[in-house]
């Protein structure tokens, strides 16, 4: 099991940037994959990006590729989502989740943080 805490959400103008943080802890956390997901009002949860802690391998959804980047702090288990060129359609509650398998994580299993609101104004 892994414990996750998100931070860094807020209000930003279209075209701006924001960086979200996810602090991960727990037994065997180094073997987990951490993913960022978002859920806009009235819409289903959407995969954004994921990072496998054991080797740093990453993946990004096509909708954010080239604008968002997932990364990890070199000294601790903090996972970032750097968001650039933000659009109003990026507005959502952003969650980080952790599991041993990204496939399970994408199905909603694993451990999840409380979420952080990102609002992009036009």
GROMACS .gro file of N, CA and C in nm:
model
  366
    1UNK      N    1   0.083  -0.118   0.000
    1UNK     CA    2   0.000   0.000   0.000
    1UNK      C    3   0.088   0.125   0.000
    2UNK      N    4   0.042   0.227  -0.071
    2UNK     CA    5   0.113   0.352  -0.080
    2UNK      C    6   0.018   0.465  -0.040
    3UNK      N    7   0.072   0.564   0.029
    3UNK     CA    8  -0.004   0.682   0.068
    3UNK      C    9   0.036   0.798  -0.022
    4UNK      N   10  -0.063   0.874  -0.068
    4UNK     CA   11  -0.041   0.978  -0.167
    4UNK      C   12  -0.107   1.108  -0.123
    5UNK      N   13  -0.036   1.219  -0.143
    5UNK     CA   14  -0.088   1.351  -0.112
    5UNK      C   15  -0.054   1.444  -0.227
    6UNK      N   16  -0.157   1.503  -0.289
    6UNK     CA   17  -0.137   1.596  -0.400
    6UNK      C   18  -0.135   1.740  -0.350
    7UNK      N   19  -0.068   1.824  -0.426
    7UNK     CA   20  -0.070   1.967  -0.401
    7UNK      C   21  -0.034   2.040  -0.530
    8UNK      N   22  -0.054   2.171  -0.531
    8UNK     CA   23  -0.011   2.254  -0.642
    8UNK      C   24  -0.119   2.303  -0.734
    9UNK      N   25  -0.242   2.261  -0.713
    9UNK     CA   26  -0.351   2.308  -0.798
    9UNK      C   27  -0.382   2.454  -0.774
   10UNK      N   28  -0.459   2.511  -0.865
   10UNK     CA   29  -0.497   2.650  -0.852
   10UNK      C   30  -0.558   2.703  -0.979
   11UNK      N   31  -0.566   2.834  -0.987
   11UNK     CA   32  -0.625   2.904  -1.101
   11UNK      C   33  -0.514   2.961  -1.187
   12UNK      N   34  -0.523   2.938  -1.318
   12UNK     CA   35  -0.423   2.987  -1.411
   12UNK      C   36  -0.492   3.028  -1.540
   13UNK      N   37  -0.436   3.127  -1.608
   13UNK     CA   38  -0.491   3.172  -1.735
   13UNK      C   39  -0.453   3.077  -1.848
   14UNK      N   40  -0.535   3.072  -1.950
   14UNK     CA   41  -0.504   2.991  -2.068
   14UNK      C   42  -0.368   3.030  -2.123
   15UNK      N   43  -0.290   2.928  -2.159
   15UNK     CA   44  -0.156   2.949  -2.207
   15UNK      C   45  -0.051   2.947  -2.098
   16UNK      N   46  -0.093   2.948  -1.974
   16UNK     CA   47  -0.002   2.949  -1.862
   16UNK      C   48   0.045   2.811  -1.823
   17UNK      N   49   0.118   2.805  -1.712
   17UNK     CA   50   0.179   2.682  -1.665
   17UNK      C   51   0.149   2.660  -1.518
   18UNK      N   52   0.155   2.535  -1.478
   18UNK     CA   53   0.132   2.496  -1.340
   18UNK      C   54   0.203   2.363  -1.316
   19UNK      N   55   0.253   2.343  -1.195
   19UNK     CA   56   0.316   2.216  -1.161
   19UNK      C   57   0.248   2.155  -1.039
   20UNK      N   58   0.199   2.034  -1.056
   20UNK     CA   59   0.139   1.960  -0.948
   20UNK      C   60   0.241   1.867  -0.885
   21UNK      N   61   0.225   1.840  -0.755
   21UNK     CA   62   0.313   1.750  -0.683
   21UNK      C   63   0.233   1.639  -0.618
   22UNK      N   64   0.292   1.521  -0.613
   22UNK     CA   65   0.233   1.406  -0.547
   22UNK      C   66   0.340   1.342  -0.460
   23UNK      N   67   0.321   1.348  -0.330
   23UNK     CA   68   0.413   1.287  -0.235
   23UNK      C   69   0.369   1.145  -0.208
   24UNK      N   70   0.457   1.050  -0.234
   24UNK     CA   71   0.427   0.908  -0.218
   24UNK      C   72   0.511   0.848  -0.107
   25UNK      N   73   0.448   0.766  -0.023
   25UNK     CA   74   0.519   0.701   0.086
   25UNK      C   75   0.453   0.567   0.116
   26UNK      N   76   0.525   0.483   0.190
   26UNK     CA   77   0.472   0.354   0.228
   26UNK      C   78   0.569   0.241   0.200
   27UNK      N   79   0.540   0.126   0.256
   27UNK     CA   80   0.623   0.010   0.236
   27UNK      C   81   0.628  -0.028   0.089
   28UNK      N   82   0.747  -0.053   0.039
   28UNK     CA   83   0.771  -0.096  -0.099
   28UNK      C   84   0.725   0.007  -0.202
   29UNK      N   85   0.719   0.134  -0.164
   29UNK     CA   86   0.672   0.236  -0.257
   29UNK      C   87   0.759   0.243  -0.382
   30UNK      N   88   0.886   0.209  -0.370
   30UNK     CA   89   0.976   0.214  -0.484
   30UNK      C   90   0.941   0.119  -0.597
   31UNK      N   91   0.854   0.024  -0.573
   31UNK     CA   92   0.812  -0.071  -0.675
   31UNK      C   93   0.681  -0.031  -0.742
   32UNK      N   94   0.625   0.082  -0.705
   32UNK     CA   95   0.496   0.123  -0.755
   32UNK      C   96   0.507   0.205  -0.883
   33UNK      N   97   0.398   0.207  -0.955
   33UNK     CA   98   0.376   0.302  -1.064
   33UNK      C   99   0.280   0.408  -1.015
   34UNK      N  100   0.317   0.535  -1.035
   34UNK     CA  101   0.235   0.648  -0.995
   34UNK      C  102   0.176   0.712  -1.120
   35UNK      N  103   0.047   0.735  -1.118
   35UNK     CA  104  -0.020   0.796  -1.231
   35UNK      C  105  -0.096   0.921  -1.194
   36UNK      N  106  -0.106   1.011  -1.290
   36UNK     CA  107  -0.191   1.129  -1.278
   36UNK      C  108  -0.316   1.107  -1.361
   37UNK      N  109  -0.430   1.135  -1.301
   37UNK     CA  110  -0.560   1.127  -1.367
   37UNK      C  111  -0.635   1.256  -1.340
   38UNK      N  112  -0.734   1.283  -1.422
   38UNK     CA  113  -0.815   1.402  -1.400
   38UNK      C  114  -0.961   1.370  -1.428
   39UNK      N  115  -1.048   1.445  -1.362
   39UNK     CA  116  -1.190   1.429  -1.382
   39UNK      C  117  -1.254   1.567  -1.387
   40UNK      N  118  -1.302   1.603  -1.504
   40UNK     CA  119  -1.374   1.728  -1.521
   40UNK      C  120  -1.518   1.711  -1.477
   41UNK      N  121  -1.581   1.822  -1.445
   41UNK     CA  122  -1.719   1.819  -1.399
   41UNK      C  123  -1.809   1.753  -1.503
   42UNK      N  124  -1.883   1.652  -1.460
   42UNK     CA  125  -1.975   1.583  -1.548
   42UNK      C  126  -1.912   1.485  -1.644
   43UNK      N  127  -1.782   1.461  -1.632
   43UNK     CA  128  -1.713   1.371  -1.722
   43UNK      C  129  -1.647   1.258  -1.645
   44UNK      N  130  -1.607   1.154  -1.717
   44UNK     CA  131  -1.542   1.040  -1.657
   44UNK      C  132  -1.395   1.068  -1.629
   45UNK      N  133  -1.339   0.989  -1.538
   45UNK     CA  134  -1.198   1.000  -1.506
   45UNK      C  135  -1.113   0.968  -1.629
   46UNK      N  136  -1.007   1.046  -1.649
   46UNK     CA  137  -0.922   1.035  -1.767
   46UNK      C  138  -0.776   1.019  -1.726
   47UNK      N  139  -0.709   0.924  -1.788
   47UNK     CA  140  -0.566   0.905  -1.766
   47UNK      C  141  -0.488   1.021  -1.826
   48UNK      N  142  -0.387   1.069  -1.754
   48UNK     CA  143  -0.304   1.179  -1.800
   48UNK      C  144  -0.161   1.135  -1.825
   49UNK      N  145  -0.097   1.077  -1.724
   49UNK     CA  146   0.043   1.037  -1.736
   49UNK      C  147   0.077   0.942  -1.623
   50UNK      N  148   0.183   0.864  -1.640
   50UNK     CA  149   0.227   0.770  -1.538
   50UNK      C  150   0.378   0.758  -1.538
   51UNK      N  151   0.432   0.724  -1.422
   51UNK     CA  152   0.576   0.705  -1.404
   51UNK      C  153   0.599   0.582  -1.318
   52UNK      N  154   0.683   0.491  -1.366
   52UNK     CA  155   0.719   0.372  -1.292
   52UNK      C  156   0.842   0.403  -1.207
   53UNK      N  157   0.825   0.397  -1.075
   53UNK     CA  158   0.929   0.445  -0.985
   53UNK      C  159   1.057   0.362  -0.992
   54UNK      N  160   1.047   0.234  -1.019
   54UNK     CA  161   1.166   0.150  -1.013
   54UNK      C  162   1.267   0.182  -1.123
   55UNK      N  163   1.221   0.235  -1.236
   55UNK     CA  164   1.314   0.265  -1.344
   55UNK      C  165   1.292   0.401  -1.409
   56UNK      N  166   1.189   0.474  -1.367
   56UNK     CA  167   1.162   0.605  -1.422
   56UNK      C  168   1.092   0.607  -1.555
   57UNK      N  169   1.049   0.493  -1.605
   57UNK     CA  170   0.978   0.487  -1.731
   57UNK      C  171   0.848   0.566  -1.723
   58UNK      N  172   0.817   0.644  -1.827
   58UNK     CA  173   0.699   0.730  -1.827
   58UNK      C  174   0.612   0.706  -1.948
   59UNK      N  175   0.487   0.745  -1.935
   59UNK     CA  176   0.394   0.747  -2.046
   59UNK      C  177   0.300   0.865  -2.029
   60UNK      N  178   0.251   0.917  -2.141
   60UNK     CA  179   0.163   1.033  -2.141
   60UNK      C  180   0.046   1.009  -2.236
   61UNK      N  181  -0.070   1.057  -2.196
   61UNK     CA  182  -0.186   1.049  -2.283
   61UNK      C  183  -0.166   1.138  -2.406
   62UNK      N  184  -0.223   1.096  -2.518
   62UNK     CA  185  -0.209   1.175  -2.640
   62UNK      C  186  -0.263   1.317  -2.624
   63UNK      N  187  -0.365   1.333  -2.543
   63UNK     CA  188  -0.428   1.463  -2.527
   63UNK      C  189  -0.338   1.566  -2.460
   64UNK      N  190  -0.235   1.520  -2.388
   64UNK     CA  191  -0.147   1.613  -2.318
   64UNK      C  192  -0.002   1.602  -2.364
   65UNK      N  193   0.027   1.510  -2.452
   65UNK     CA  194   0.164   1.489  -2.499
   65UNK      C  195   0.218   1.616  -2.562
   66UNK      N  196   0.338   1.654  -2.521
   66UNK     CA  197   0.399   1.777  -2.569
   66UNK      C  198   0.369   1.897  -2.484
   67UNK      N  199   0.269   1.889  -2.397
   67UNK     CA  200   0.234   1.999  -2.308
   67UNK      C  201   0.259   1.964  -2.162
   68UNK      N  202   0.227   1.841  -2.123
   68UNK     CA  203   0.244   1.795  -1.985
   68UNK      C  204   0.361   1.699  -1.977
   69UNK      N  205   0.433   1.703  -1.866
   69UNK     CA  206   0.544   1.613  -1.843
   69UNK      C  207   0.541   1.561  -1.701
   70UNK      N  208   0.545   1.429  -1.685
   70UNK     CA  209   0.554   1.369  -1.553
   70UNK      C  210   0.701   1.344  -1.522
   71UNK      N  211   0.739   1.367  -1.397
   71UNK     CA  212   0.878   1.351  -1.356
   71UNK      C  213   0.884   1.320  -1.207
   72UNK      N  214   1.003   1.290  -1.159
   72UNK     CA  215   1.025   1.253  -1.020
   72UNK      C  216   1.142   1.330  -0.962
   73UNK      N  217   1.128   1.371  -0.838
   73UNK     CA  218   1.239   1.431  -0.765
   73UNK      C  219   1.347   1.326  -0.745
   74UNK      N  220   1.472   1.365  -0.767
   74UNK     CA  221   1.582   1.270  -0.759
   74UNK      C  222   1.611   1.225  -0.616
   75UNK      N  223   1.573   1.304  -0.516
   75UNK     CA  224   1.609   1.276  -0.378
   75UNK      C  225   1.498   1.214  -0.295
   76UNK      N  226   1.375   1.219  -0.342
   76UNK     CA  227   1.264   1.164  -0.266
   76UNK      C  228   1.152   1.124  -0.360
   77UNK      N  229   1.054   1.055  -0.305
   77UNK     CA  230   0.944   1.005  -0.386
   77UNK      C  231   0.834   1.109  -0.400
   78UNK      N  232   0.869   1.217  -0.467
   78UNK     CA  233   0.772   1.318  -0.506
   78UNK      C  234   0.762   1.317  -0.657
   79UNK      N  235   0.642   1.300  -0.707
   79UNK     CA  236   0.616   1.292  -0.850
   79UNK      C  237   0.546   1.419  -0.894
   80UNK      N  238   0.595   1.478  -1.002
   80UNK     CA  239   0.543   1.605  -1.050
   80UNK      C  240   0.467   1.587  -1.181
   81UNK      N  241   0.372   1.674  -1.202
   81UNK     CA  242   0.310   1.688  -1.333
   81UNK      C  243   0.325   1.834  -1.374
   82UNK      N  244   0.418   1.859  -1.465
   82UNK     CA  245   0.441   1.993  -1.516
   82UNK      C  246   0.349   2.017  -1.634
   83UNK      N  247   0.266   2.119  -1.624
   83UNK     CA  248   0.165   2.147  -1.724
   83UNK      C  249   0.194   2.281  -1.788
   84UNK      N  250   0.211   2.280  -1.919
   84UNK     CA  251   0.237   2.401  -1.996
   84UNK      C  252   0.128   2.419  -2.101
   85UNK      N  253   0.120   2.540  -2.154
   85UNK     CA  254   0.022   2.573  -2.258
   85UNK      C  255  -0.117   2.527  -2.218
   86UNK      N  256  -0.156   2.559  -2.098
   86UNK     CA  257  -0.283   2.511  -2.045
   86UNK      C  258  -0.401   2.568  -2.121
   87UNK      N  259  -0.504   2.486  -2.134
   87UNK     CA  260  -0.626   2.520  -2.204
   87UNK      C  261  -0.744   2.511  -2.109
   88UNK      N  262  -0.851   2.583  -2.136
   88UNK     CA  263  -0.969   2.571  -2.050
   88UNK      C  264  -1.018   2.428  -2.036
   89UNK      N  265  -1.004   2.346  -2.139
   89UNK     CA  266  -1.047   2.208  -2.132
   89UNK      C  267  -0.961   2.121  -2.041
   90UNK      N  268  -0.850   2.175  -1.992
   90UNK     CA  269  -0.770   2.106  -1.892
   90UNK      C  270  -0.827   2.121  -1.752
   91UNK      N  271  -0.926   2.205  -1.736
   91UNK     CA  272  -0.988   2.225  -1.606
   91UNK      C  273  -1.047   2.095  -1.553
   92UNK      N  274  -1.006   2.057  -1.433
   92UNK     CA  275  -1.051   1.931  -1.373
   92UNK      C  276  -0.994   1.920  -1.234
   93UNK      N  277  -1.042   1.821  -1.160
   93UNK     CA  278  -0.976   1.778  -1.039
   93UNK      C  279  -0.871   1.675  -1.080
   94UNK      N  280  -0.748   1.698  -1.040
   94UNK     CA  281  -0.637   1.610  -1.074
   94UNK      C  282  -0.603   1.522  -0.954
   95UNK      N  283  -0.593   1.392  -0.979
   95UNK     CA  284  -0.564   1.294  -0.876
   95UNK      C  285  -0.435   1.220  -0.910
   96UNK      N  286  -0.359   1.182  -0.809
   96UNK     CA  287  -0.252   1.086  -0.830
   96UNK      C  288  -0.291   0.955  -0.766
   97UNK      N  289  -0.255   0.847  -0.831
   97UNK     CA  290  -0.282   0.713  -0.783
   97UNK      C  291  -0.159   0.627  -0.794
   98UNK      N  292  -0.153   0.523  -0.711
   98UNK     CA  293  -0.039   0.434  -0.711
   98UNK      C  294  -0.080   0.288  -0.701
   99UNK      N  295  -0.014   0.205  -0.780
   99UNK     CA  296  -0.036   0.062  -0.775
   99UNK      C  297   0.086  -0.008  -0.833
  100UNK      N  298   0.095  -0.138  -0.815
  100UNK     CA  299   0.207  -0.215  -0.868
  100UNK      C  300   0.195  -0.238  -1.018
  101UNK      N  301   0.080  -0.215  -1.074
  101UNK     CA  302   0.053  -0.241  -1.214
  101UNK      C  303  -0.027  -0.126  -1.272
  102UNK      N  304   0.022  -0.064  -1.379
  102UNK     CA  305  -0.047   0.048  -1.437
  102UNK      C  306  -0.184   0.008  -1.492
  103UNK      N  307  -0.197  -0.117  -1.535
  103UNK     CA  308  -0.325  -0.163  -1.586
  103UNK      C  309  -0.431  -0.161  -1.477
  104UNK      N  310  -0.396  -0.207  -1.358
  104UNK     CA  311  -0.488  -0.203  -1.246
  104UNK      C  312  -0.520  -0.059  -1.207
  105UNK      N  313  -0.418   0.025  -1.209
  105UNK     CA  314  -0.436   0.165  -1.173
  105UNK      C  315  -0.535   0.233  -1.267
  106UNK      N  316  -0.525   0.205  -1.395
  106UNK     CA  317  -0.615   0.265  -1.492
  106UNK      C  318  -0.758   0.217  -1.476
  107UNK      N  319  -0.777   0.103  -1.413
  107UNK     CA  320  -0.910   0.053  -1.384
  107UNK      C  321  -0.966   0.107  -1.252
  108UNK      N  322  -0.889   0.190  -1.183
  108UNK     CA  323  -0.935   0.253  -1.061
  108UNK      C  324  -0.893   0.185  -0.933
  109UNK      N  325  -0.813   0.080  -0.942
  109UNK     CA  326  -0.763   0.012  -0.824
  109UNK      C  327  -0.641   0.084  -0.769
  110UNK      N  328  -0.590   0.035  -0.656
  110UNK     CA  329  -0.474   0.095  -0.594
  110UNK      C  330  -0.511   0.201  -0.492
  111UNK      N  331  -0.415   0.286  -0.462
  111UNK     CA  332  -0.432   0.393  -0.364
  111UNK      C  333  -0.438   0.527  -0.435
  112UNK      N  334  -0.518   0.618  -0.379
  112UNK     CA  335  -0.542   0.747  -0.443
  112UNK      C  336  -0.532   0.861  -0.343
  113UNK      N  337  -0.487   0.975  -0.393
  113UNK     CA  338  -0.486   1.095  -0.313
  113UNK      C  339  -0.621   1.163  -0.313
  114UNK      N  340  -0.627   1.278  -0.247
  114UNK     CA  341  -0.754   1.348  -0.229
  114UNK      C  342  -0.793   1.434  -0.348
  115UNK      N  343  -0.700   1.460  -0.436
  115UNK     CA  344  -0.726   1.543  -0.553
  115UNK      C  345  -0.693   1.689  -0.530
  116UNK      N  346  -0.660   1.758  -0.638
  116UNK     CA  347  -0.633   1.900  -0.632
  116UNK      C  348  -0.695   1.967  -0.755
  117UNK      N  349  -0.764   2.078  -0.733
  117UNK     CA  350  -0.839   2.144  -0.839
  117UNK      C  351  -0.747   2.228  -0.926
  118UNK      N  352  -0.760   2.210  -1.057
  118UNK     CA  353  -0.693   2.295  -1.156
  118UNK      C  354  -0.800   2.364  -1.238
  119UNK      N  355  -0.797   2.495  -1.240
  119UNK     CA  356  -0.893   2.573  -1.318
  119UNK      C  357  -0.818   2.663  -1.414
  120UNK      N  358  -0.848   2.650  -1.542
  120UNK     CA  359  -0.784   2.729  -1.646
  120UNK      C  360  -0.888   2.826  -1.702
  121UNK      N  361  -0.863   2.953  -1.687
  121UNK     CA  362  -0.956   3.055  -1.732
  121UNK      C  363  -0.922   3.100  -1.872
  122UNK      N  364  -1.024   3.142  -1.946
  122UNK     CA  365  -1.004   3.194  -2.081
  122UNK      C  366  -0.987   3.343  -2.080
   0.00000   0.00000   0.00000
